[in-house]
Each structure stands twice: as structure tokens, then as C-alpha cells.
XYZ file of C-alpha atoms in Angstrom:
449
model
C -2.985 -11.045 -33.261
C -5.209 -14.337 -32.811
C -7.109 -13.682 -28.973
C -9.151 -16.467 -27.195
C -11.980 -14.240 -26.710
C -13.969 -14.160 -23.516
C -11.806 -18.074 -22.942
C -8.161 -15.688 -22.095
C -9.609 -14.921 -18.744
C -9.234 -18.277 -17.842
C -6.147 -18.493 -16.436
C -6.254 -15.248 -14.236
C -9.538 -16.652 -12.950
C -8.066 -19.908 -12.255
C -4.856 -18.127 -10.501
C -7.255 -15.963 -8.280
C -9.728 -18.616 -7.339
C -6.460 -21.144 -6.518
C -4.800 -18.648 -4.606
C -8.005 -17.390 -2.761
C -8.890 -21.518 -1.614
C -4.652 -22.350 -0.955
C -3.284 -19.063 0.591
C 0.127 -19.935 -2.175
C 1.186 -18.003 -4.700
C 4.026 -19.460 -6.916
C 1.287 -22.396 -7.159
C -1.463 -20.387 -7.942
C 0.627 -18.499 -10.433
C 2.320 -21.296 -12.134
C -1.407 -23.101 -12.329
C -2.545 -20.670 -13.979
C 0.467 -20.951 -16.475
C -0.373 -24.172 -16.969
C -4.078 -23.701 -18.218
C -3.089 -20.984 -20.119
C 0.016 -23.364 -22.135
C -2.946 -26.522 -22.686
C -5.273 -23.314 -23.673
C -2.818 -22.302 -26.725
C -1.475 -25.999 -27.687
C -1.907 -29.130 -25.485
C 0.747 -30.378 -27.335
C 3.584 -27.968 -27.107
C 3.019 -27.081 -23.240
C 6.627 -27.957 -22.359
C 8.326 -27.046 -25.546
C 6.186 -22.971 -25.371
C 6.128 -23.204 -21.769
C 9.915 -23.267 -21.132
C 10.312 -21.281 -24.153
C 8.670 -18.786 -22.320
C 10.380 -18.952 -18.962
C 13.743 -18.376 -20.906
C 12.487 -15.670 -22.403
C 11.021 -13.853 -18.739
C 14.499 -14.965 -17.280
C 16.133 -13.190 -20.312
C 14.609 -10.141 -19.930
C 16.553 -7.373 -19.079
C 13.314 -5.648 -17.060
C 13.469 -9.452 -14.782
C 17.339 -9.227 -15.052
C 17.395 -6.148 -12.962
C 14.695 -6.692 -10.542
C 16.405 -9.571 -9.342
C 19.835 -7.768 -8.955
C 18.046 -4.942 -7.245
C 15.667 -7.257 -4.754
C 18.716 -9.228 -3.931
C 21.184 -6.943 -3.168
C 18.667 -4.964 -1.456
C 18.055 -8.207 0.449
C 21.514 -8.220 1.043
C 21.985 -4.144 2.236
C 19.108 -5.134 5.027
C 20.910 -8.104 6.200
C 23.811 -6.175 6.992
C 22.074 -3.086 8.407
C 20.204 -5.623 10.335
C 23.105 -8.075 11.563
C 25.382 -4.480 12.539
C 22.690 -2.970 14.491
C 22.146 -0.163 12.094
C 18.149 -0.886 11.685
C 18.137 -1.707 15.700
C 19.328 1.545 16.229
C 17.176 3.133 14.127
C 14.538 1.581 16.126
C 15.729 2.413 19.360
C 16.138 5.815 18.300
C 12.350 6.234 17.493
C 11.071 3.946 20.314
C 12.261 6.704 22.494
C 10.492 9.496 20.498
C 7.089 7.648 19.509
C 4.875 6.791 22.633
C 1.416 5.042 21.091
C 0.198 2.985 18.241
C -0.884 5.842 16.447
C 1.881 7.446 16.495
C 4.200 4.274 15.339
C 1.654 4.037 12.290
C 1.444 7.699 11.379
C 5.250 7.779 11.530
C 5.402 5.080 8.766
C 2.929 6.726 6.591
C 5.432 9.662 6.961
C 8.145 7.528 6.165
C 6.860 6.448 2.944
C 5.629 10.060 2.007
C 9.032 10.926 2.300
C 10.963 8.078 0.889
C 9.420 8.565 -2.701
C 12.088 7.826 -4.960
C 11.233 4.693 -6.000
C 8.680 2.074 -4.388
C 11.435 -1.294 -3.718
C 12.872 1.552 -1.845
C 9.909 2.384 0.193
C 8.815 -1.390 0.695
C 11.943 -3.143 1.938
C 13.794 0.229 3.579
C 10.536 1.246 5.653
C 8.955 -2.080 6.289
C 12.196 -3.398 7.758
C 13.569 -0.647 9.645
C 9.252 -0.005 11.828
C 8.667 -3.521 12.535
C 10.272 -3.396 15.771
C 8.303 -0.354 16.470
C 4.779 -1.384 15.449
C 5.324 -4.965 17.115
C 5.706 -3.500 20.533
C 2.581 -1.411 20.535
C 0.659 -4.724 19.025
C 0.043 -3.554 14.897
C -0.122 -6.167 13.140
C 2.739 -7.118 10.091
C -0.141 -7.547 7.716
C -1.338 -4.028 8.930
C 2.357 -2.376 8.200
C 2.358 -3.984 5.083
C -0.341 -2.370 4.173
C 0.629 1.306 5.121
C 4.039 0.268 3.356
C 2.737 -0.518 -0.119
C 0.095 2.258 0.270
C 3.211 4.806 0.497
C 4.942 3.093 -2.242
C 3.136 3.187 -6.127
C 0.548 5.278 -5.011
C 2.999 7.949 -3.842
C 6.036 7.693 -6.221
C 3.360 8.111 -9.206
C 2.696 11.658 -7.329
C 6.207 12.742 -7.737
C 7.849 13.604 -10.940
C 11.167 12.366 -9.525
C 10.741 8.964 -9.101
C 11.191 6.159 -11.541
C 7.681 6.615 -11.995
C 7.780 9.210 -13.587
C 10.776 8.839 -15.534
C 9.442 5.545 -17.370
C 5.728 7.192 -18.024
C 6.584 10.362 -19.327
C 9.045 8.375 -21.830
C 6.001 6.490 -22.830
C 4.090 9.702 -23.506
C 7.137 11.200 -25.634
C 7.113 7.719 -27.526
C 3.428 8.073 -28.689
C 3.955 11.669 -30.300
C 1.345 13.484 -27.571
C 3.768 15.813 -26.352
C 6.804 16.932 -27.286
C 7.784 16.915 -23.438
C 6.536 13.903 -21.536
C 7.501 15.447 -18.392
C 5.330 18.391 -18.528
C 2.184 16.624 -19.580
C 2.997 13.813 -16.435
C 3.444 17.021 -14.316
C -0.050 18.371 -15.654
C -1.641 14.950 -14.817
C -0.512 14.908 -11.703
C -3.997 16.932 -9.864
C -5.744 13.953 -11.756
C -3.825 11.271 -10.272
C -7.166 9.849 -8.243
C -6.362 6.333 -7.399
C -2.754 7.730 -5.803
C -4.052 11.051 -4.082
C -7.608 8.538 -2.308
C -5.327 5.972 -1.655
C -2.769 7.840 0.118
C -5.018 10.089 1.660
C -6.969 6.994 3.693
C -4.089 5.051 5.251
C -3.712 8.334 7.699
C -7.837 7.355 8.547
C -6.718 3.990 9.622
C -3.716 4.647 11.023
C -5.795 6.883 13.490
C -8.589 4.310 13.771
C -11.050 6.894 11.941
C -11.488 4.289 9.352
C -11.718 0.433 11.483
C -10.539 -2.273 10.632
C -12.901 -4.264 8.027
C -12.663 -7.799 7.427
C -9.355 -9.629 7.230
C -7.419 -6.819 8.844
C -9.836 -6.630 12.064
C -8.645 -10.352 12.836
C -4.984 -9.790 11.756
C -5.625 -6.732 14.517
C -6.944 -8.965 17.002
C -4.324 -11.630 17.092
C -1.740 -8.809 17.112
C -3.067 -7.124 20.177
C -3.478 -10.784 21.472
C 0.646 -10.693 21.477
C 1.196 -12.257 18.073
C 1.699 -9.379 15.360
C 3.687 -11.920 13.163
C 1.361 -14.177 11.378
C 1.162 -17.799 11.524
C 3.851 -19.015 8.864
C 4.807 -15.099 8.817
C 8.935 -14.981 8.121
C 11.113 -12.627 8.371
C 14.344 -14.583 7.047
C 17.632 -12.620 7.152
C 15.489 -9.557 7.322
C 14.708 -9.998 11.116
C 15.913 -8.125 13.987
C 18.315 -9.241 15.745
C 21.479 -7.869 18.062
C 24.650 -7.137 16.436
C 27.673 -9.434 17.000
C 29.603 -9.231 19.753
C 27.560 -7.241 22.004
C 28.741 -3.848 20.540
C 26.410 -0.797 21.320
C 24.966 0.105 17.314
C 25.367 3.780 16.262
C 22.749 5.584 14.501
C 25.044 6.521 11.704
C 25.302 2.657 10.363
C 21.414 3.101 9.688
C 21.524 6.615 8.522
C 24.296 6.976 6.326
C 23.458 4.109 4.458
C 20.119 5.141 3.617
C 20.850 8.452 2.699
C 23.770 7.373 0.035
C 21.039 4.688 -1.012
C 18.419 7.846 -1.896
C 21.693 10.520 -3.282
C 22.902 7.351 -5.186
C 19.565 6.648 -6.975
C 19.221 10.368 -7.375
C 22.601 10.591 -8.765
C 22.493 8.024 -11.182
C 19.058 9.707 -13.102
C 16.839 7.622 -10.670
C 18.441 4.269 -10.765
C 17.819 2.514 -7.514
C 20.139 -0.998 -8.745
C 23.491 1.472 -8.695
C 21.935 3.056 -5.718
C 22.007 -0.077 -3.889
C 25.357 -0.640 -5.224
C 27.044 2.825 -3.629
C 24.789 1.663 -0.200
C 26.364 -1.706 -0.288
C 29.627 0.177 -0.618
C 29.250 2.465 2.066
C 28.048 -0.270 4.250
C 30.642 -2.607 3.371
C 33.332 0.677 4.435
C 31.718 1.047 7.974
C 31.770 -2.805 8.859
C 35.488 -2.524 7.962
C 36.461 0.561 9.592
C 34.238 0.050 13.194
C 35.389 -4.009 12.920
C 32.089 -4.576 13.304
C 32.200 -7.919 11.508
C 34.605 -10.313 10.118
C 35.278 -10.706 6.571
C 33.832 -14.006 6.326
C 30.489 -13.105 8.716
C 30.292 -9.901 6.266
C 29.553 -11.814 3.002
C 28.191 -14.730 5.000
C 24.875 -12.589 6.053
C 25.343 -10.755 2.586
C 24.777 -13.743 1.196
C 21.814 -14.830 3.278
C 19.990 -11.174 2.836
C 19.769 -12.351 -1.086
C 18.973 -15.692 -0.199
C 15.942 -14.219 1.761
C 14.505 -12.745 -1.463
C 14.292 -15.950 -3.574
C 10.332 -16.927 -2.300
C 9.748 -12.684 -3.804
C 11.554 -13.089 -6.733
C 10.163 -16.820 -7.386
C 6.567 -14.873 -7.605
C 7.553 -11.897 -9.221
C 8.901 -14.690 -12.309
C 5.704 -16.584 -11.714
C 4.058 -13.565 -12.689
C 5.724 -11.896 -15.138
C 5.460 -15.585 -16.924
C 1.728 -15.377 -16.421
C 1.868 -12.315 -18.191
C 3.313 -13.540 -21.297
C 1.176 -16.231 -21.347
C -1.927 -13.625 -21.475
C -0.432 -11.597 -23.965
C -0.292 -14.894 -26.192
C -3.909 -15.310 -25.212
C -4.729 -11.589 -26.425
C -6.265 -10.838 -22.760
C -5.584 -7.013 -22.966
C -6.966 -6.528 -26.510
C -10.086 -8.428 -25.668
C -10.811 -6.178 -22.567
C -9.923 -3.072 -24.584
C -12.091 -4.345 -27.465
C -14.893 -5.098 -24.866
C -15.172 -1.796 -23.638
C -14.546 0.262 -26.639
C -18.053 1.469 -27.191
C -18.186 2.714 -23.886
C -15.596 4.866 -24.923
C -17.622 8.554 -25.021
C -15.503 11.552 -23.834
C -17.215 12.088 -20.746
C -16.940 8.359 -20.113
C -13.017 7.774 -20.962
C -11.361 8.839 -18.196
C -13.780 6.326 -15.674
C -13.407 3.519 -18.200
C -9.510 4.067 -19.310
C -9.012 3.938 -15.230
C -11.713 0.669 -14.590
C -10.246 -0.972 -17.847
C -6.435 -0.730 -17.395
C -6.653 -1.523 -13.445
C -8.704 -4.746 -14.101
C -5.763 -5.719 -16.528
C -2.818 -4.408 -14.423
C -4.228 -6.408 -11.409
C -5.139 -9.616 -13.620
C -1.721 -9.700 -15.740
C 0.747 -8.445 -12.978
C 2.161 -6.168 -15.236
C 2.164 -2.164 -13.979
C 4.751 -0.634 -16.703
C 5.002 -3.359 -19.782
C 0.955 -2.810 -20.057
C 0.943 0.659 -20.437
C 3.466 0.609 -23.453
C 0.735 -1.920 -25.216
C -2.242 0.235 -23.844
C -1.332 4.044 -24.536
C -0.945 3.676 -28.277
C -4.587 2.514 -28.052
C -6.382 5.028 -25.633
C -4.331 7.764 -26.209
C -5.443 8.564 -30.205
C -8.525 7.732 -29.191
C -8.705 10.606 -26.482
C -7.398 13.013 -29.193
C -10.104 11.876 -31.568
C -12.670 12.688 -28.679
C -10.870 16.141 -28.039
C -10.701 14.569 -24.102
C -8.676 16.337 -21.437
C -5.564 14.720 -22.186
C -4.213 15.011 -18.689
C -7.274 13.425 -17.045
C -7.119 10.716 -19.669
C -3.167 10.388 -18.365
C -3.894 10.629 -15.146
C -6.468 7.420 -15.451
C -4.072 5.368 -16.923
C -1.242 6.294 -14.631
C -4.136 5.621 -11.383
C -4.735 2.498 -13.002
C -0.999 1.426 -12.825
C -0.592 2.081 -9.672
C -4.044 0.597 -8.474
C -2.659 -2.858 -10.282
C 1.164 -2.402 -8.401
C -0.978 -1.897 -5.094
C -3.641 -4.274 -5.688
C -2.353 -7.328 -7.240
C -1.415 -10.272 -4.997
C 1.410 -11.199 -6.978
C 2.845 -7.608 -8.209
C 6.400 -6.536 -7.279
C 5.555 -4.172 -4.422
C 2.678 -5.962 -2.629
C 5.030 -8.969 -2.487
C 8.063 -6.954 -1.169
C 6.282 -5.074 1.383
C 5.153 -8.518 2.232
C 8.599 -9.934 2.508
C 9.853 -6.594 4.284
C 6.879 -6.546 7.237
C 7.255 -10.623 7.594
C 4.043 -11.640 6.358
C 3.038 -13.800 3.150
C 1.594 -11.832 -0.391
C -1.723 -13.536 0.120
C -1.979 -12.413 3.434
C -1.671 -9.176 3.072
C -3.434 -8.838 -0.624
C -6.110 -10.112 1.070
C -5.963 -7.746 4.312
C -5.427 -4.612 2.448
C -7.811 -5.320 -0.327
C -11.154 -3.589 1.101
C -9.082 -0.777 1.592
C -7.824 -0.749 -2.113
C -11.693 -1.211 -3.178
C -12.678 1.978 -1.619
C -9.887 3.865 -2.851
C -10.854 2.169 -6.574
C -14.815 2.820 -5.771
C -14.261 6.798 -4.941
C -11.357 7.061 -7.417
C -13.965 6.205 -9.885
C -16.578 8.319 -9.173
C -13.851 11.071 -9.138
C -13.333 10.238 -12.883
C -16.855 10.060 -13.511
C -17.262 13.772 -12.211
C -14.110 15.443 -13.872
C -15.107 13.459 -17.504
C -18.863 15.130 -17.365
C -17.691 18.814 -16.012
């Protein structure tokens, strides 16, 4: 494959530097697109480039994360718009008394809710708000606790989609002849997910204080504004149900438990999850009266409309991604590094490598199907610890899905807590370093003993 040499980082430089100076990410995204497309052929930039954005909008990956975000858009609206989510919030007003207690319960929340991490942004983010607004958090600081419960933790749990798609991979590249077991055997070595997790309790509690972005976000939330400037919350706000009726707990909870049963159900498929949610939903409305037919799909209809700015960057990046892979960006980092590549060494450089490339491409799954036929012979050449050498790459994927400004979680935990992707990529991100920074050193200790 013909690479670009040091010349492919171009465009991820020029995407981060854009987005950095303009706070926007389709633009920054689609910029970078841009370089990339004059990079390859000046004179075929339309002709590749919208070759390319048929492709991404053709993929069946892209197919189904806009079915899911939408409808999932959708389920909230409705939850929202009946009072389910309102009572849900009323229901733990009355039980939570502080600020800490409001941002421990959310860390619960997503320790809990670890089937799969669309789940844990947009089910969690929407349904606290109301709670951490009234003790003055700010929505970039729940977005933060959101997405740190989301990747990081589903990784940790060998019943999450996670799981499912990695240990696949390692059946696919002949290391094991059961891909669960060996994911299962990586899990101790998991750093990234285990730091990560472990320090949103430390800053939920105020042990760890707010650094940087997040201490003004902070600030202007105990000033009385916890939603950003240009912060929106769409159809996903709260609002009163129609007509005045008193919400019951059980529109909130039974919904959300069919929506986790459903996903379980179907061998940990959160779209026909959403689908039997929807379904239950749609029931209740009907049976209480709670809406008419035509406000029913009306707000329906809005909750998918609300996820078009998310799923406008999410195709942004996912064409970014193909425009790197034309570039050769991943085998010119792996090439880079390759003499670093000792056995004591792997491990830290397998996890530094792949999270550099799964923040810079956007891509947390389709990377790792390129990357593991690389590293992995090469740890069985070294006679590494195969787990540790798994559990580096799977860190690495989630560091990129927590990290990356413009990855599908960080942008829906966004869109869930009401703030924009840059805003809270930005507030979350010295947080994310210091997970990286001891994560590393972690590897670095395991490899040599």
C-alpha cells in the first residue's frame, strides 16, 4: 500500500489545530478531509472525495449507528415529553442530598449500565442532568463522568458489545481457539479502563480538583449557569409532560429495563434493543393516554432530529478515517515504532501506538481489525504475555473512544449532558492524560516483571 510518510499526519494535525482555534467540529473534520483529498490528487478531490462519502454512508457499521443514535434520540424524547425521565429525577432528588452524592450516583449509574456505551451516554446523561444542575455541576463535568463510565467500563465486562466484537477479532487471527477466554484473561491488564474508571470517583469527591478547563466550566456552574454558552439540549431537555398529568416512575423504569433485557436478549444488540424500548414505550403512551397519536410521533420525530449535529460528526469522522487509511497513517506509525518493539517494551508501545491512532483516526473497532494481525504475531515471535499484549490494545481502544473529540461516545455524552464535543474533549482531557500517563507506566512495569 503506497503511504505519505511522515506528510499523512497532516490532516489529523490540521483537524486538531482547527478545532482547538474554532471550538467546531464538522468543520474541523471535514477540513481536514479536504487536505487530505488535495494530499492524494488535487485533481480528483470531488470525484474521490464523494466517492468516499458514499462509501462511509454505505457502510453497514455507519448504517446502524445512525438507526441506533436516532431512535435512541427518539426513546429519550418520549421518556422526556411523558415525564418518565422527570420522574426518574424526582425520584432521586428526594434520595440524593449534595453534589457529591449526585456525581457519585452517576458514576454508579454507568458502572452499572455496562452493556454497551450509546447506552450509558444518552440513558445516564439524560435521565442526571436535572439532578447535577440543581446542586450547580457543570454539563461539561457530567459529560465527563458519563463517557468515563462508558468505553472504559464496557471493555471491563465480557458482556458488552465490547467484548463480543474483540474477542471475534482474536478468534479471526488464529491466537486462540476461544476469543472469549483470552479477552476474559486480559481483562486484570485492562490499564487504561481500570485508571480511568477508578479516578472519576476522586473527582467526583473533589479529592482530585478541578484542573484547567473543567475548574472554569465549575465556576460558571456554581455561578448558576451549568449549561454552557451555546450548550443545547434539543428534544433531549426536560420538560413537564402534557397536560399536567402527575409522571409515574414505571414510564422511566420499564423502559430502560426492556432496553438492557432487549440488548441482552438479542446476543448484545443495542439497535433491536432500542426497538423492543420504543415498543414498550409506544404501549404505555397508548394505554395511560398520555399523548395523542399525532404528539407521539411528532416528538418521536424530533428526538431523531436532535441527533443529526452527533451523527453529522460521527460521518465527518469516520470519512476522515478513510481518508487516512488512503494516506497509509496507521502503517506509518506502526512502521515508526517497530524497533521499539522488545518484549518488555510491547505492551507500553502497542498501548502508546494504537491510542495515538485511535484518537487521531476516530476509529476504536475498524483499527484494531487492521492493527492485531500486525502486533499480535509479533508478540508470539517475542514469546510476550499475550494477555498483557491484549489488554494494551484493548486500553488503547478505549483510550481513543474516550479521548477523541470527534469519537462516537465523547460526542453522545456530549449531546446527552447538553454541551458541545469540543467542550467537553477539551474539559475532560487532563483527566484522560493522567489516566494515559499512569496507564503507561503500568505497562512499562508488567512488560519488565
Amino acid at each position: 500500500m503506497e503511504t505519505y510518510g511522515i506528510w499523512s499526519l497532516v490532516p489529523t494535525l490540521v483537524v486538531l489545530i482547527m478545532a482547538i482555534m474554532t471550538r467546531r467540529t464538522i468543520e474541523s473534520l471535514l477540513a481536514g478531509c479536504l487536505v487530505g483529498l488535495f494530499m492524494i490528487d488535487p485533481s480528483e478531490v470531488i470525484t474521490r472525495g464523494s466517492n468516499i462519502l458514499l462509501e462511509v454512508l454505505g457502510n453497514d457499521t455507519v448504517t446502524w449507528i445512525i438507526l441506533v443514535c436516532g431512535l435512541f434520540g427518539s426513546l429519550i424524547a418520549l421518556l422526556v415529553k411523558t415525564g418518565g425521565v422527570l420522574s426518574f429525577g424526582d425520584a432521586m432528588t428526594t434520595r440524593l442530598a449534595s453534589r457529591r452524592q449526585s456525581l457519585i450516583t452517576t458514576w454508579v449509574l454507568g458502572l452499572v449500565i455496562f452493556v454497551d456505551d450509546y447506552l450509558n451516554a444518552l440513558t445516564i446523561s439524560a435521565s442526571m442532568k436535572k439532578i447535577t444542575d440543581r446542586y450547580g455541576v457543570s454539563r461539561e463535568k457530567l459529560a465527563y463522568i458519563v463517557d468515563s463510565t462508558a468505553a472504559p467500563v464496557c471493555i471491563l465486562v465480557p458482556f458488552s458489545t465490547w467484548a463480543v466484537f474483540f474477542a471475534g477479532l482474536l478468534e479471526d487471527n488464529h491466537v486462540t481457539a476461544n476469543g472469549m477466554s483470552l479477552y476474559i484473561e486480559s481483562i486484570p491488564y485492562m490499564a487504561y479502563a481500570w485508571v480511568a474508571a477508578a479516578i472519576v470517583p476522586l473527582v467526583a469527591l473533589g479529592w482530585l480538583p478541578d484542573i484547567g478547563p473543567m475548574k472554569t466550566a465549575e465556576a460558571r456552574a456554581r455561578g448558576g449557569q451549568p449549561v454552557p454558552d451555546g450548550g443545547e439540549d434539543n428534544a433531549l431537555s426536560l420538560e413537564a409532560s402534557e397536560g399536567g398529568q402527575t409522571p409515574h416512575l414505571i414510564n422511566f423504569l420499564l423502559p430502560i429495563a426492556s432496553l438492557i433485557l432487549a440488548t441482552w436478549y438479542f446476543d448484545i444488540d443495542i439497535l433491536r434493543g432500542v426497538i423492543v424500548a420504543l415498543a414498550v414505550t409506544l404501549v404505555l403512551i397508548a394505554a395511560q393516554r398520555l399523548l395523542s397519536f399525532d404528539a407521539t410521533f411528532d416528538t418521536a420525530l424530533d428526538g431523531f432530529k436532535a441527533m443529526i449535529m452527533p451523527l453529522g460528526t460521527l460521518v465527518a469522522g469516520f470519512t476522515l478515517k478513510e481518508v487516512n487509511d488512503v494516506l497509509g497513517l496507521t502503517q506509518v506509525v506502526i512502521d515508526a515504532v517497530e524497533p521499539l518493539m522488545t518484549a518488555g517494551l510491547l505492551p507500553a508501545v502497542v498501548f502508546v501506538t494504537m491510542a495515538f491512532l485511535a484518537f487521531a483516526t476516530g476509529s476504536f473497532w475498524g483499527l484494531f481489525a487492521v492493527a492485531m494481525p500486525i502486533v499480535l504475531p509479533l508478540a508470539q515471535s517475542m514469546d510476550a504475555n499475550m494477555p498483557l499484549v491484549v489488554g494494551a490494545l484493548i486500553s488503547a481502544s478505549a483510550f481513543g473512544s474516550h479521548a477523541c473529540f470527534y469519537g462516537d461516545s465523547t460526542v453522545l455524552s456530549a449531546q446527552g449532558s447538553g454541551c458541545s464535543p469540543m467542550a467537553h474533549a477539551l474539559t475532560q482531557l487532563p483527566y484522560v492524560l493522567i489516566a494515559a500517563a499512569l496507564a503507561t507506566g503500568v505497562f512499562l512495569l508488567i512488560g519488565f516483571l
